[in-house]
């Protein structure tokens, strides 16, 4: 994904707050050059820290939420409040932990070399799968994302490896900043039952669930998402 998916959100939030809003693209996505050779949750978190000039409210979606969580653990001085949107400290299913089945990510990785664009489009479709407005949500996501250069297969494979291997659950208790989590009950990538499982590792997160939302609540439920953002911003 690139920061085009946030265009409408930024326009709407800018009418509701005077705070400057910046949508950061990770290295290798959209217009952002890939200046990080080896993408891991740690290297991307260090890169993100360099982009933040003063303590800020940080809102991370999906993989971006995982990177932002790592930032809150290692460099909390960069963060005033942390918002995690459709994100998990461990995306891969593991035992009783709710997450993505390993075979799904393996399939995407294996197909990237030969079906690069098709894989990207299928992954974009998953973002809205289950939402009551799925068709129009998928169309909006595709229109936004495909208006910019798509990431290389290598960059995408490294992103899939992060989703497959990163596990920050045992470090969540180290986070000292306020954390708000927004999850969709119909999300196919971050199952909603993860909410209860999170309490095994921390009870400090403020979790909000949207009944009819999937993996991209800022697109399917913009009003509810913007209000959630404002509540987070206004904590400071």
Tab-separated table of C-alpha atoms in Angstrom:
chain	number	residue	atom	x	y	z
A	1	UNK	CA	0.000	0.000	0.000
A	2	UNK	CA	1.007	3.640	-0.427
A	3	UNK	CA	-0.194	6.858	1.140
A	4	UNK	CA	-2.859	7.438	-1.526
A	5	UNK	CA	-5.187	5.261	0.561
A	6	UNK	CA	-5.123	7.984	3.240
A	7	UNK	CA	-6.051	10.927	0.979
A	8	UNK	CA	-9.713	11.103	1.967
A	9	UNK	CA	-8.939	10.524	5.645
A	10	UNK	CA	-6.408	13.358	5.708
A	11	UNK	CA	-8.784	15.718	3.943
A	12	UNK	CA	-11.543	14.980	6.444
A	13	UNK	CA	-9.350	15.034	9.555
A	14	UNK	CA	-7.775	18.315	8.468
A	15	UNK	CA	-11.208	19.916	8.831
A	16	UNK	CA	-11.517	18.610	12.383
A	17	UNK	CA	-8.090	19.336	13.859
A	18	UNK	CA	-5.382	21.933	13.412
A	19	UNK	CA	-2.666	19.340	14.017
A	20	UNK	CA	-0.458	18.720	10.966
A	21	UNK	CA	-1.120	15.280	9.476
A	22	UNK	CA	1.516	13.323	7.547
A	23	UNK	CA	0.990	9.965	5.798
A	24	UNK	CA	4.342	8.198	5.693
A	25	UNK	CA	5.156	5.575	3.069
A	26	UNK	CA	7.492	2.794	4.138
A	27	UNK	CA	10.705	2.340	2.106
A	28	UNK	CA	10.016	0.851	-1.308
A	29	UNK	CA	6.311	1.674	-1.299
A	30	UNK	CA	4.703	4.349	-3.473
A	31	UNK	CA	7.120	7.206	-4.059
A	32	UNK	CA	9.419	6.363	-1.137
A	33	UNK	CA	12.822	5.016	-2.290
A	34	UNK	CA	13.896	1.733	-0.750
A	35	UNK	CA	16.793	2.934	1.400
A	36	UNK	CA	16.597	-0.006	3.826
A	37	UNK	CA	18.383	-3.072	2.469
A	38	UNK	CA	16.912	-5.661	4.790
A	39	UNK	CA	13.315	-5.073	5.846
A	40	UNK	CA	12.605	-6.302	9.349
A	41	UNK	CA	10.302	-4.859	11.984
A	42	UNK	CA	13.428	-3.494	13.705
A	43	UNK	CA	15.038	-1.852	10.648
A	44	UNK	CA	11.744	-0.315	9.525
A	45	UNK	CA	11.097	0.975	13.043
A	46	UNK	CA	14.529	2.641	13.105
A	47	UNK	CA	13.826	4.157	9.689
A	48	UNK	CA	10.440	5.431	10.903
A	49	UNK	CA	12.029	7.039	13.965
A	50	UNK	CA	14.212	9.144	11.667
A	51	UNK	CA	11.104	10.506	9.922
A	52	UNK	CA	9.544	11.788	13.156
A	53	UNK	CA	10.924	15.198	14.065
A	54	UNK	CA	8.970	15.718	17.286
A	55	UNK	CA	6.818	13.563	19.588
A	56	UNK	CA	3.642	12.738	17.688
A	57	UNK	CA	0.461	10.727	17.697
A	58	UNK	CA	1.390	7.707	15.576
A	59	UNK	CA	-1.324	5.703	13.834
A	60	UNK	CA	-0.238	2.496	12.092
A	61	UNK	CA	-2.383	0.311	9.849
A	62	UNK	CA	-1.749	-3.433	9.481
A	63	UNK	CA	2.005	-3.923	8.821
A	64	UNK	CA	2.464	-0.243	9.660
A	65	UNK	CA	0.919	-0.914	13.062
A	66	UNK	CA	3.458	-3.656	13.709
A	67	UNK	CA	6.289	-1.234	12.871
A	68	UNK	CA	4.726	1.454	15.071
A	69	UNK	CA	4.413	-1.039	17.945
A	70	UNK	CA	8.123	-1.798	17.695
A	71	UNK	CA	8.814	1.951	17.735
A	72	UNK	CA	6.768	2.355	20.924
A	73	UNK	CA	8.775	-0.434	22.545
A	74	UNK	CA	12.243	0.821	21.594
A	75	UNK	CA	11.890	4.606	21.117
A	76	UNK	CA	8.878	5.791	23.125
A	77	UNK	CA	10.212	9.363	23.182
A	78	UNK	CA	8.984	9.663	19.581
A	79	UNK	CA	5.373	8.880	20.471
A	80	UNK	CA	2.678	10.755	22.374
A	81	UNK	CA	-0.095	8.245	21.701
A	82	UNK	CA	-0.183	5.073	19.622
A	83	UNK	CA	-3.106	4.017	17.429
A	84	UNK	CA	-3.157	0.526	15.922
A	85	UNK	CA	-5.626	-0.064	13.076
A	86	UNK	CA	-6.393	-3.661	12.033
A	87	UNK	CA	-2.994	-4.645	13.349
A	88	UNK	CA	-1.615	-7.417	15.532
A	89	UNK	CA	1.583	-7.996	17.529
A	90	UNK	CA	1.739	-11.360	15.725
A	91	UNK	CA	-0.017	-11.732	12.371
A	92	UNK	CA	0.663	-15.439	11.874
A	93	UNK	CA	-1.652	-17.994	13.461
A	94	UNK	CA	0.177	-20.055	16.067
A	95	UNK	CA	-1.469	-22.654	18.265
A	96	UNK	CA	-4.456	-20.959	19.860
A	97	UNK	CA	-3.328	-17.520	18.667
A	98	UNK	CA	-5.720	-16.125	16.045
A	99	UNK	CA	-4.069	-14.946	12.845
A	100	UNK	CA	-3.321	-15.600	9.180
A	101	UNK	CA	-2.768	-19.224	8.226
A	102	UNK	CA	0.878	-19.825	7.162
A	103	UNK	CA	-0.181	-21.334	3.829
A	104	UNK	CA	-1.856	-18.075	2.787
A	105	UNK	CA	1.308	-15.979	3.089
A	106	UNK	CA	3.416	-18.748	1.558
A	107	UNK	CA	1.122	-18.805	-1.468
A	108	UNK	CA	1.431	-15.065	-1.964
A	109	UNK	CA	5.230	-15.250	-1.684
A	110	UNK	CA	5.506	-18.158	-4.142
A	111	UNK	CA	3.367	-16.386	-6.743
A	112	UNK	CA	5.043	-12.980	-6.591
A	113	UNK	CA	7.747	-13.640	-9.172
A	114	UNK	CA	5.390	-14.851	-11.885
A	115	UNK	CA	2.144	-13.058	-11.043
A	116	UNK	CA	3.336	-9.828	-9.462
A	117	UNK	CA	0.437	-7.538	-10.373
A	118	UNK	CA	-2.202	-10.242	-9.905
A	119	UNK	CA	-0.908	-11.034	-6.413
A	120	UNK	CA	-1.003	-7.354	-5.460
A	121	UNK	CA	-4.589	-7.062	-6.680
A	122	UNK	CA	-5.647	-10.197	-4.784
A	123	UNK	CA	-4.033	-8.925	-1.604
A	124	UNK	CA	-5.822	-5.589	-2.023
A	125	UNK	CA	-9.131	-7.425	-2.347
A	126	UNK	CA	-8.520	-9.181	0.986
A	127	UNK	CA	-8.353	-5.792	2.711
A	128	UNK	CA	-12.112	-5.315	2.285
A	129	UNK	CA	-13.260	-8.945	2.291
A	130	UNK	CA	-16.224	-9.327	4.625
A	131	UNK	CA	-17.144	-5.646	4.702
A	132	UNK	CA	-20.751	-4.854	3.755
A	133	UNK	CA	-19.367	-2.315	1.265
A	134	UNK	CA	-16.616	-4.640	-0.004
A	135	UNK	CA	-17.033	-4.019	-3.741
A	136	UNK	CA	-16.790	-0.251	-3.537
A	137	UNK	CA	-14.072	-0.444	-0.880
A	138	UNK	CA	-11.916	-2.696	-3.072
A	139	UNK	CA	-12.427	-0.349	-6.015
A	140	UNK	CA	-11.301	2.635	-3.947
A	141	UNK	CA	-8.242	0.796	-2.630
A	142	UNK	CA	-7.197	-0.345	-6.115
A	143	UNK	CA	-7.718	3.111	-7.632
A	144	UNK	CA	-5.598	4.713	-4.908
A	145	UNK	CA	-2.813	2.153	-4.796
A	146	UNK	CA	-2.381	1.568	-8.520
A	147	UNK	CA	-2.054	5.308	-9.176
A	148	UNK	CA	1.520	5.022	-7.855
A	149	UNK	CA	4.361	2.625	-8.669
A	150	UNK	CA	3.827	-0.779	-7.096
A	151	UNK	CA	6.524	-2.240	-4.822
A	152	UNK	CA	9.003	-4.717	-6.247
A	153	UNK	CA	8.606	-8.427	-5.615
A	154	UNK	CA	11.625	-8.300	-3.294
A	155	UNK	CA	10.120	-5.556	-1.136
A	156	UNK	CA	6.788	-7.370	-0.956
A	157	UNK	CA	8.449	-10.672	-0.046
A	158	UNK	CA	10.262	-8.976	2.824
A	159	UNK	CA	6.945	-7.532	4.003
A	160	UNK	CA	5.400	-10.993	3.934
A	161	UNK	CA	8.361	-12.337	5.906
A	162	UNK	CA	7.730	-9.722	8.597
A	163	UNK	CA	4.063	-10.704	8.800
A	164	UNK	CA	5.118	-14.346	8.983
A	165	UNK	CA	7.873	-14.100	11.585
A	166	UNK	CA	7.461	-10.995	13.755
A	167	UNK	CA	6.138	-11.622	17.266
A	168	UNK	CA	5.999	-8.676	19.671
A	169	UNK	CA	3.551	-10.167	22.165
A	170	UNK	CA	6.094	-10.690	24.956
A	171	UNK	CA	7.249	-7.053	24.659
A	172	UNK	CA	3.853	-5.342	24.815
A	173	UNK	CA	4.119	-4.766	28.548
A	174	UNK	CA	7.120	-2.505	27.887
A	175	UNK	CA	4.980	0.086	26.099
A	176	UNK	CA	4.482	3.132	28.304
A	177	UNK	CA	2.458	5.406	25.981
A	178	UNK	CA	-1.361	5.262	25.688
A	179	UNK	CA	-2.426	2.710	23.063
A	180	UNK	CA	-5.772	2.571	21.252
A	181	UNK	CA	-6.637	-0.344	18.970
A	182	UNK	CA	-9.324	-0.323	16.256
A	183	UNK	CA	-10.421	-3.698	14.858
A	184	UNK	CA	-13.094	-4.802	12.406
A	185	UNK	CA	-15.258	-7.749	13.421
A	186	UNK	CA	-15.234	-9.007	9.815
A	187	UNK	CA	-11.467	-8.726	9.301
A	188	UNK	CA	-10.054	-11.759	7.479
A	189	UNK	CA	-6.420	-10.899	8.316
A	190	UNK	CA	-6.661	-9.901	11.987
A	191	UNK	CA	-9.384	-12.097	13.554
A	192	UNK	CA	-11.471	-10.281	16.141
A	193	UNK	CA	-10.976	-12.995	18.771
A	194	UNK	CA	-7.416	-11.709	19.059
A	195	UNK	CA	-8.936	-8.987	21.294
A	196	UNK	CA	-9.369	-11.364	24.219
A	197	UNK	CA	-6.025	-13.019	23.586
A	198	UNK	CA	-4.271	-9.656	23.864
A	199	UNK	CA	-5.197	-9.454	27.541
A	200	UNK	CA	-2.803	-12.344	28.216
A	201	UNK	CA	0.050	-10.001	27.372
A	202	UNK	CA	-1.300	-6.564	28.300
A	203	UNK	CA	-4.478	-5.047	29.680
A	204	UNK	CA	-3.397	-1.496	28.949
A	205	UNK	CA	-4.718	-1.323	25.364
A	206	UNK	CA	-8.033	0.445	24.738
A	207	UNK	CA	-9.725	-1.736	22.092
A	208	UNK	CA	-12.612	-0.570	19.888
A	209	UNK	CA	-14.452	-3.011	17.616
A	210	UNK	CA	-16.448	-1.982	14.540
A	211	UNK	CA	-19.201	-4.528	13.905
A	212	UNK	CA	-19.416	-4.325	10.106
A	213	UNK	CA	-15.839	-3.348	9.282
A	214	UNK	CA	-13.101	-5.456	7.729
A	215	UNK	CA	-9.360	-4.745	7.367
A	216	UNK	CA	-9.695	-1.169	6.075
A	217	UNK	CA	-12.110	0.602	8.460
A	218	UNK	CA	-10.890	4.060	7.438
A	219	UNK	CA	-12.347	3.345	3.976
A	220	UNK	CA	-15.517	1.445	4.901
A	221	UNK	CA	-16.374	3.489	8.026
A	222	UNK	CA	-14.731	6.920	7.583
A	223	UNK	CA	-16.874	8.809	10.107
A	224	UNK	CA	-16.318	6.300	12.909
A	225	UNK	CA	-12.632	6.082	12.038
A	226	UNK	CA	-12.153	9.860	12.089
A	227	UNK	CA	-13.870	10.163	15.467
A	228	UNK	CA	-11.631	7.416	16.819
A	229	UNK	CA	-8.590	9.313	15.504
A	230	UNK	CA	-9.749	12.556	17.103
A	231	UNK	CA	-10.223	10.877	20.477
A	232	UNK	CA	-6.675	9.551	20.218
A	233	UNK	CA	-5.214	12.901	19.154
A	234	UNK	CA	-7.073	14.772	21.891
A	235	UNK	CA	-5.493	12.646	24.605
A	236	UNK	CA	-2.537	15.044	24.400
